[in-house]
Coordinates of C-alpha atoms and ligand atoms in Angstrom, one line a residue:
M55 CA 4.9 61.1 259.1
N56 CA 4.9 59.4 262.7
A57 CA 8.5 58.4 263.2
H58 CA 7.6 55.9 265.9
A59 CA 5.1 54.3 264.0
A60 CA 7.5 53.8 261.1
R61 CA 9.9 52.4 263.4
T62 CA 7.5 49.7 264.9
L63 CA 5.7 48.9 261.5
G64 CA 8.9 48.4 259.4
S65 CA 11.2 50.6 257.4
A66 CA 9.9 53.9 256.3
R67 CA 13.3 55.3 255.5
D68 CA 13.7 57.1 252.3
V69 CA 10.2 56.7 251.2
P70 CA 8.8 58.9 248.5
A71 CA 7.1 61.9 249.9
H72 CA 4.0 60.9 247.6
M73 CA 3.0 58.1 249.8
R74 CA -0.1 58.9 251.5
N75 CA 0.4 56.5 254.4
P76 CA 4.1 55.7 254.2
E77 CA 4.1 53.8 257.4
I78 CA 1.4 51.6 256.5
E79 CA 2.5 51.5 252.8
T80 CA 6.1 50.3 253.5
A81 CA 5.3 48.3 256.7
S82 CA 7.4 45.1 256.8
R83 CA 5.6 41.7 255.6
D84 CA 5.7 40.5 259.2
A85 CA 4.2 43.7 260.6
L86 CA 1.2 43.4 257.9
A87 CA 0.8 39.7 258.5
A88 CA 0.6 40.5 262.5
L89 CA -1.9 43.4 261.9
Q90 CA -4.0 41.3 259.1
L91 CA -4.0 38.3 262.1
S92 CA -5.7 40.7 264.7
R93 CA -8.0 42.2 262.3
L94 CA -9.2 38.6 261.0
K95 CA -9.7 37.6 264.3
Q96 CA -12.0 40.5 264.8
V97 CA -14.0 40.4 261.5
V98 CA -14.8 36.6 261.8
R99 CA -16.1 37.2 265.4
H100 CA -18.1 40.1 264.2
A101 CA -19.6 38.4 261.1
Y102 CA -20.3 35.2 263.3
D103 CA -22.0 37.0 266.1
R104 CA -24.0 39.4 264.0
V105 CA -24.9 37.6 260.8
A106 CA -27.1 34.4 260.8
H107 CA -25.8 33.2 257.5
Y108 CA -22.2 33.4 258.6
R109 CA -23.0 31.4 262.0
R110 CA -24.9 28.8 260.0
A111 CA -22.1 28.5 257.5
F112 CA -19.6 28.4 260.1
D113 CA -21.3 26.1 262.4
A114 CA -21.9 23.9 259.2
A115 CA -18.3 23.8 258.3
G116 CA -17.4 23.1 261.9
V117 CA -15.3 26.1 262.6
S118 CA -15.4 28.5 265.3
P119 CA -14.1 32.1 265.4
A120 CA -11.9 31.2 268.4
A121 CA -10.3 28.6 266.0
I122 CA -8.4 31.3 264.2
A123 CA -5.1 31.3 265.5
S124 CA -3.0 32.1 262.3
L125 CA -3.8 33.4 259.0
D126 CA -3.5 30.3 257.3
D127 CA -6.3 29.2 259.3
V128 CA -8.6 31.1 257.1
A129 CA -8.5 28.1 254.6
H130 CA -11.1 26.4 257.3
L131 CA -13.5 28.9 256.7
P132 CA -16.2 28.6 254.2
F133 CA -16.5 30.9 251.1
T134 CA -18.9 33.5 250.6
T135 CA -20.5 34.1 246.9
K136 CA -22.5 36.1 245.0
A137 CA -25.3 33.8 245.4
D138 CA -25.3 34.1 249.0
L139 CA -25.8 37.9 248.8
R140 CA -28.6 37.2 246.5
D141 CA -30.4 34.6 248.7
N142 CA -30.1 37.3 251.6
Y143 CA -31.4 40.2 249.5
P144 CA -31.7 43.1 250.5
F145 CA -30.1 43.4 253.8
G146 CA -29.6 39.7 255.4
L147 CA -25.9 39.7 255.2
F148 CA -25.4 43.3 256.9
A149 CA -23.8 43.3 260.4
V150 CA -25.1 46.5 261.4
P151 CA -28.8 47.7 262.2
R152 CA -30.2 50.0 259.6
N153 CA -29.8 53.4 261.7
R154 CA -26.0 52.4 261.6
L155 CA -25.9 52.8 257.9
A156 CA -24.7 55.8 256.0
R157 CA -25.2 54.3 252.3
L158 CA -26.3 51.6 250.1
H159 CA -25.0 50.8 246.5
A160 CA -26.2 48.2 244.0
S161 CA -25.0 46.3 241.2
S162 CA -27.4 45.3 238.6
G163 CA -25.9 41.9 237.8
T164 CA -27.0 40.4 234.5
T165 CA -30.0 38.3 235.6
G166 CA -32.4 38.7 238.7
K167 CA -32.3 40.5 241.8
P168 CA -29.3 43.2 242.0
T169 CA -26.9 43.0 244.8
V170 CA -27.1 45.2 247.4
V171 CA -24.0 46.6 249.6
G172 CA -24.0 49.0 252.7
Y173 CA -21.5 51.0 254.4
T174 CA -21.4 52.6 257.9
R175 CA -20.0 56.2 258.3
D176 CA -16.4 54.5 259.2
D177 CA -16.8 52.2 256.2
I178 CA -17.0 55.4 253.9
E179 CA -14.2 57.0 255.7
N180 CA -12.1 54.0 255.0
W181 CA -13.1 53.7 251.5
A182 CA -12.5 57.4 250.7
E183 CA -8.9 57.1 252.6
L184 CA -8.4 53.7 250.6
M185 CA -9.1 55.5 247.4
A186 CA -7.1 58.8 247.9
R187 CA -4.0 56.0 248.8
S188 CA -4.6 54.6 245.5
M189 CA -4.9 57.5 243.5
A190 CA -1.6 58.8 245.3
C191 CA 0.1 55.7 244.3
A192 CA -1.3 56.0 240.6
G193 CA 0.4 59.5 240.5
A194 CA -2.4 61.9 241.3
R195 CA -1.3 64.8 243.6
P196 CA -3.1 67.3 246.0
G197 CA -4.2 70.1 243.9
D198 CA -4.9 68.2 240.5
V199 CA -7.9 68.5 238.8
V200 CA -9.7 65.0 238.7
H201 CA -12.1 64.4 235.6
N202 CA -14.4 61.8 237.0
A203 CA -16.1 60.0 234.2
Y204 CA -17.0 56.9 236.1
G205 CA -20.6 56.5 236.4
Y206 CA -22.4 58.2 239.5
G207 CA -25.2 56.5 241.2
L208 CA -25.5 52.9 242.4
F209 CA -22.3 52.1 240.7
T210 CA -19.7 52.3 243.1
G211 CA -17.2 53.9 240.5
G212 CA -18.4 57.5 240.5
L213 CA -18.7 58.1 244.3
G214 CA -15.7 55.9 245.1
A215 CA -13.4 58.2 242.8
H216 CA -15.1 61.0 243.8
Y217 CA -14.7 60.9 247.4
G218 CA -11.0 59.5 247.1
G219 CA -10.0 62.5 245.1
E220 CA -11.6 65.0 247.3
R221 CA -9.9 63.2 250.3
L222 CA -6.6 63.4 248.5
G223 CA -7.0 67.2 248.2
C224 CA -7.8 67.1 244.4
V225 CA -10.3 69.2 242.4
V226 CA -13.0 66.7 241.4
V227 CA -15.1 67.2 238.5
P228 CA -18.1 64.9 238.9
M229 CA -18.8 64.5 235.2
S230 CA -20.2 60.8 235.3
G231 CA -20.3 58.6 232.2
G232 CA -21.9 59.7 228.7
N233 CA -22.0 62.9 227.1
T234 CA -18.9 62.5 225.3
E235 CA -18.8 66.0 223.4
K236 CA -19.4 67.4 226.9
Q237 CA -16.5 65.6 228.5
L238 CA -14.1 66.8 225.9
V239 CA -15.0 70.4 226.4
L240 CA -14.6 70.1 230.1
I241 CA -11.4 68.2 230.1
R242 CA -10.0 70.9 228.2
D243 CA -11.7 74.1 229.9
F244 CA -11.1 72.8 233.2
D245 CA -7.2 71.8 232.7
A246 CA -7.8 68.3 233.9
D247 CA -4.8 66.4 235.0
V248 CA -6.3 63.0 235.8
L249 CA -8.8 61.0 234.2
C250 CA -10.9 58.5 235.8
S251 CA -13.2 56.3 233.8
T252 CA -13.3 52.7 232.4
P253 CA -10.3 52.0 229.8
S254 CA -13.0 51.3 227.2
Y255 CA -14.7 54.8 227.8
A256 CA -11.5 56.6 228.0
L257 CA -11.0 55.2 224.2
N258 CA -14.3 56.4 223.2
I259 CA -13.4 59.9 224.5
V260 CA -10.1 60.4 222.8
E261 CA -11.7 58.9 219.7
A262 CA -14.3 61.7 219.8
A263 CA -11.6 64.2 220.5
E264 CA -9.5 62.9 217.5
R265 CA -12.7 63.3 215.2
D266 CA -13.2 66.9 216.4
G267 CA -9.4 67.7 215.6
I268 CA -8.4 67.9 219.3
D269 CA -5.2 66.4 220.4
L270 CA -5.7 65.4 224.1
A271 CA -2.0 64.2 224.3
R272 CA -1.2 68.0 224.3
S273 CA -3.8 68.8 227.0
R274 CA -2.7 68.7 230.6
L275 CA -3.6 65.3 231.4
R276 CA -1.0 63.4 233.0
V277 CA -2.6 60.4 234.7
G278 CA -5.6 58.0 233.9
L279 CA -6.9 55.8 236.5
F280 CA -8.5 52.9 234.6
G281 CA -10.6 49.9 235.8
A282 CA -14.0 48.2 236.3
E283 CA -13.4 46.0 233.4
P284 CA -10.6 43.9 232.0
W285 CA -8.1 45.5 229.8
S286 CA -4.7 44.5 228.5
E287 CA -1.2 46.1 228.0
A288 CA -1.9 46.7 224.4
M289 CA -4.9 48.9 225.6
R290 CA -2.8 50.7 227.9
A291 CA 0.0 51.4 225.1
E292 CA -2.6 52.8 223.2
L293 CA -4.2 54.9 225.9
D294 CA -0.7 55.9 226.7
R295 CA -0.1 57.2 223.4
R296 CA -3.2 58.8 222.4
L297 CA -4.0 60.5 225.6
G298 CA -0.2 61.4 226.4
I299 CA -0.7 60.3 229.9
K300 CA 0.3 57.3 232.1
A301 CA -2.5 54.9 232.3
V302 CA -2.8 52.9 235.4
D303 CA -5.0 49.9 236.4
V304 CA -7.2 50.3 239.4
Y305 CA -9.4 47.3 240.7
G306 CA -12.2 47.0 243.2
L307 CA -15.8 45.2 243.5
S308 CA -18.6 46.5 245.3
E309 CA -19.2 43.5 247.3
I310 CA -15.8 44.0 248.9
M311 CA -15.9 48.1 248.9
G312 CA -15.6 49.5 245.3
P313 CA -12.8 50.9 243.5
G314 CA -9.5 51.0 245.4
V315 CA -9.1 47.8 246.7
A316 CA -5.9 47.3 244.6
V317 CA -4.0 49.9 242.6
E318 CA -0.9 49.9 240.3
C319 CA 2.1 52.2 241.2
V320 CA 2.9 54.6 238.6
E321 CA 6.5 53.9 239.1
A322 CA 6.2 50.3 238.0
R323 CA 3.0 49.7 236.6
A324 CA 3.4 46.0 236.7
G325 CA 0.5 44.6 239.1
L326 CA -1.6 46.2 241.4
H327 CA -0.9 46.5 245.3
G328 CA -3.4 45.1 247.1
W329 CA -4.0 47.1 250.4
E330 CA -3.4 44.3 252.9
D331 CA -4.1 46.2 256.0
H332 CA -7.9 46.3 255.2
F333 CA -8.2 43.0 253.0
L334 CA -6.7 39.5 253.1
F335 CA -6.1 38.1 249.7
E336 CA -6.0 34.5 248.5
V337 CA -5.6 32.8 245.2
I338 CA -7.7 29.5 244.9
D339 CA -8.0 26.8 242.4
P340 CA -11.4 27.3 241.2
E341 CA -12.1 23.6 240.8
T342 CA -11.0 22.4 244.2
G343 CA -11.3 25.6 246.5
K344 CA -7.8 24.8 247.5
P345 CA -5.5 27.7 248.4
L346 CA -2.6 28.2 246.0
P347 CA 1.0 29.5 246.5
F348 CA 1.9 32.8 245.4
G349 CA 2.7 33.0 241.5
H350 CA -0.1 30.4 240.6
T351 CA -2.9 31.5 238.6
G352 CA -6.3 31.0 240.1
E353 CA -9.8 32.4 241.3
L354 CA -9.0 35.6 243.8
V355 CA -10.8 35.5 247.2
I356 CA -11.0 38.5 249.4
T357 CA -11.8 38.7 252.9
T358 CA -12.6 42.2 254.2
L359 CA -10.3 43.0 257.5
T360 CA -12.1 46.2 258.7
K361 CA -15.8 46.4 257.2
E362 CA -18.4 46.9 259.6
A363 CA -21.7 47.0 257.7
L364 CA -21.0 44.0 255.3
P365 CA -18.2 42.0 256.4
M366 CA -17.0 39.6 253.8
V367 CA -15.6 36.4 254.5
R368 CA -13.4 34.5 251.7
Y369 CA -15.8 36.3 249.1
R370 CA -15.0 34.4 245.8
T371 CA -14.6 37.4 243.1
R372 CA -14.5 34.9 240.1
D373 CA -12.0 37.2 239.0
I374 CA -8.8 35.3 237.5
T375 CA -5.1 36.4 238.6
R376 CA -2.0 35.4 240.4
L377 CA -0.3 37.4 243.4
T378 CA 3.3 38.1 244.2
A379 CA 5.0 39.4 246.9
D380 CA 8.2 40.6 245.1
R381 CA 9.9 43.8 246.0
C382 CA 8.3 46.6 244.2
V383 CA 10.7 49.4 242.9
C384 CA 8.2 52.0 244.4
G385 CA 9.4 50.8 247.9
R386 CA 5.7 49.6 248.8
T387 CA 5.4 46.3 250.5
H388 CA 2.0 45.5 250.0
L389 CA 1.4 42.2 247.9
R390 CA 0.6 42.8 244.1
I391 CA -2.5 41.3 242.2
M392 CA -1.4 40.6 238.7
R393 CA -3.7 42.2 235.7
I394 CA -7.0 40.6 235.9
T395 CA -7.3 38.3 232.9
G396 CA -10.9 37.9 233.0
R397 CA -13.9 36.4 235.1
N398 CA -14.3 32.9 235.5
D399 CA -17.8 33.3 234.1
D400 CA -16.4 35.1 231.1
M401 CA -14.2 32.6 230.0
L402 CA -14.9 31.1 226.4
I403 CA -14.5 27.6 225.5
I404 CA -14.1 27.6 221.9
R405 CA -13.5 24.0 220.2
G406 CA -12.0 22.9 223.6
V407 CA -9.4 26.0 223.8
N408 CA -10.2 28.3 226.8
V409 CA -9.7 31.8 226.0
Y410 CA -10.6 35.2 227.9
P411 CA -11.8 38.3 225.7
S412 CA -8.6 40.3 227.1
Q413 CA -6.4 37.8 225.7
I414 CA -8.0 38.4 222.1
E415 CA -7.9 42.1 223.0
T416 CA -4.1 41.6 223.5
L417 CA -3.7 40.6 219.8
L418 CA -6.3 42.8 218.1
V419 CA -5.3 46.3 219.6
G420 CA -2.4 47.8 217.7
F421 CA -3.0 45.5 214.8
R422 CA -2.0 47.2 211.6
G423 CA -5.3 48.6 209.9
L424 CA -7.7 48.2 212.8
A425 CA -9.0 50.2 215.2
P426 CA -8.9 49.1 218.8
H427 CA -12.6 48.3 219.0
Y428 CA -14.0 44.8 219.1
Q429 CA -16.5 42.6 220.1
L430 CA -16.9 38.6 220.5
V431 CA -19.9 36.8 219.1
V432 CA -20.4 33.5 220.5
E433 CA -22.8 31.1 218.5
R434 CA -23.7 27.4 218.6
A435 CA -23.4 25.6 215.4
G436 CA -24.6 22.1 215.9
A437 CA -23.0 20.7 219.2
L438 CA -20.0 23.1 218.9
D439 CA -19.7 26.8 220.2
S440 CA -18.3 29.0 217.5
L441 CA -16.5 32.6 217.8
R442 CA -16.9 35.5 215.3
V443 CA -14.5 38.3 216.2
E444 CA -15.9 41.5 215.1
V445 CA -13.1 44.0 214.6
E446 CA -13.1 47.5 212.9
A447 CA -11.3 48.9 209.9
A448 CA -9.0 52.2 211.2
D449 CA -10.2 55.4 210.2
G450 CA -10.2 56.3 206.4
G451 CA -11.7 53.1 205.7
T452 CA -10.5 50.4 203.3
S453 CA -11.7 48.7 200.4
E454 CA -13.7 45.3 200.8
G455 CA -10.5 43.6 199.3
D456 CA -8.3 45.4 201.9
R457 CA -11.2 44.3 204.7
A458 CA -10.9 40.7 203.5
R459 CA -7.2 40.5 203.7
I460 CA -6.9 42.2 207.3
G461 CA -9.6 39.7 208.4
A462 CA -7.6 36.5 207.2
A463 CA -4.6 38.0 208.8
V464 CA -6.2 38.7 212.0
R465 CA -7.7 34.9 211.7
H466 CA -4.2 33.6 211.2
H467 CA -2.8 35.6 213.9
L468 CA -5.7 34.4 216.6
K469 CA -5.1 30.9 215.5
S470 CA -1.4 30.8 215.8
A471 CA -1.3 32.7 219.1
I472 CA -4.0 31.3 221.0
G473 CA -4.8 28.5 219.0
V474 CA -8.4 29.6 218.6
T475 CA -10.3 29.0 215.3
C476 CA -12.6 31.8 214.7
E477 CA -14.4 33.7 211.9
V478 CA -13.5 37.4 211.7
A479 CA -15.4 40.1 210.5
V480 CA -13.8 43.5 209.4
K481 CA -16.5 46.3 210.1
Q482 CA -16.6 49.8 208.9
P483 CA -15.2 52.6 210.9
G484 CA -17.8 53.4 213.7
E485 CA -19.7 49.9 213.4
V486 CA -18.7 48.3 216.4
P487 CA -20.6 49.6 219.4
R488 CA -18.8 52.2 221.6
S489 CA -18.9 52.0 225.4
Q490 CA -20.1 54.6 227.9
G491 CA -19.0 52.6 230.7
K492 CA -18.2 48.9 231.1
A493 CA -17.7 47.7 227.6
V494 CA -19.7 44.6 226.3
R495 CA -17.1 42.4 224.9
V496 CA -19.1 39.3 224.3
R497 CA -22.5 38.9 222.7
D498 CA -23.6 35.4 223.5
L499 CA -26.1 34.3 220.9
R500 CA -26.0 30.9 222.6
K501 CA -28.7 31.9 225.1
V502 CA -31.2 33.3 222.8
P503 CA -33.9 30.8 222.4
S504 CA -34.5 29.8 218.7
Ligands
DLL813 O1 -16.3 48.0 239.1 C1 -15.6 49.0 241.0 C2 -14.9 49.7 240.3 C3 -14.7 51.0 239.7 C4 -13.4 49.4 240.1 C5 -14.3 51.9 239.3 C6 -12.5 50.1 239.3 C7 -12.8 51.2 238.8 P1 -18.6 46.2 240.2 O2 -19.3 47.0 239.3 O3 -19.0 45.6 241.4 O4 -17.4 47.2 240.9 O5 -17.4 45.3 239.5 C8 -16.6 44.3 239.8 O6 -15.2 44.2 238.0 O7 -15.1 41.7 240.1 C9 -14.0 42.5 238.1 O8 -14.6 41.3 237.3 C10 -14.4 43.8 237.4 N1 -13.0 44.8 237.6 C11 -13.0 45.8 238.4 N2 -11.9 46.4 238.2 C12 -11.3 45.7 237.3 C13 -9.7 45.7 236.6 C14 -16.4 48.1 240.0 N3 -8.8 46.7 236.9 C15 -15.9 43.6 238.8 N4 -9.5 44.6 235.9 C16 -14.8 42.7 239.3 C17 -10.1 43.8 235.5 C18 -12.0 44.6 236.9 N5 -11.5 43.7 235.9

């Protein structure tokens, strides 16, 4: 570690040896803010000078890059949305010529054109470094065997974790998603220490193992790096127990970079440290667009501070969370993004009650007699939306009477805990579809033409 840098940036005394970049990870909040401001000025200038969309949007809002004198001034800048990416498909928001690009990724989205994101060589370097930092923060160590079951391809999960693991000095097994039986063989034969996958797919893997009489809790697996979809503390407890690991939450999105934008530390597992040397985080009121103070729940907005190919100014993620800058036991000073409850667009309004699938998950996972698999089916009955919660009886099966009793108990529980009235269907073991990547939690039958 560079002692001089540690002194100038803050306090890197007594930092645990496992921090990948202690000077930055424990920098004082003032030092971080100063770094953010100088980078913000650069990125805003870069976007304005190189991207016609940003020039038009800034001019329309009456702000010039020169007006950024403090971090609070970011609030004067216009937001960027997924629609802006779509409208400028494929390369219209890129700030570098094509010959400076090193890679493209894309996300399919649910409708219409995909959104395309691009990286320069330096962007890929920063991403690998941030993902390595995230993996170390989550408890992975050089020399670990990392079984990477995030999908490879246009999705950023596979290659993001791959480059991060290699950068950290791990042995990466590029398994990708699917082929669950083979996952089991390789996890055991290669003595994997770290599992990277969506939490729903990790559950699928452990279930397949148990079916084959394999106890993964007795394997070498020590850490799970789970993200790419909302999940709950109840699901964490389930994965910790059945895999014999510490399950850690990792967050990211392709528009901003990919996985590694924020991650929990294995010491606290209580909110995800957002890497503030590369990103500026805000939470806004989704209705008014006004920034909210720390501690208030709203929509996460991210500005990239170092991205060259695709600078993002105030990108509206649609993800709902709150921020805290409270001290963390791990010694890192970067703020924490509390577990993402869900996306704005995933919120269901059932008879006037706002609910996110993850809130329902919290109540279902670990419920006596149920397997931790579920799907929510939304239908329209007349003018009202109705919700059917499809759950699954635990292995071994139950009689029809038992299933009816469990269904009634779940229904009562959901009503009293979150106030939502719904129908509950208890299915037979194996009947709720299993995830191979991002789980489909909601089947919305309202949109199907009758
Ligand atoms: O899902 C990147 C990623 C890969 C993150 C692997 C973590 C691990 P996208 O496909 O662009 O990128 O989807 C991004 O997924 O806006 C959130 O809605 C959701 N999401 C990602 N991580 C989490 C998380 C990747 N830990 C979108 N908790 C984001 C809740 C998450 N939601």
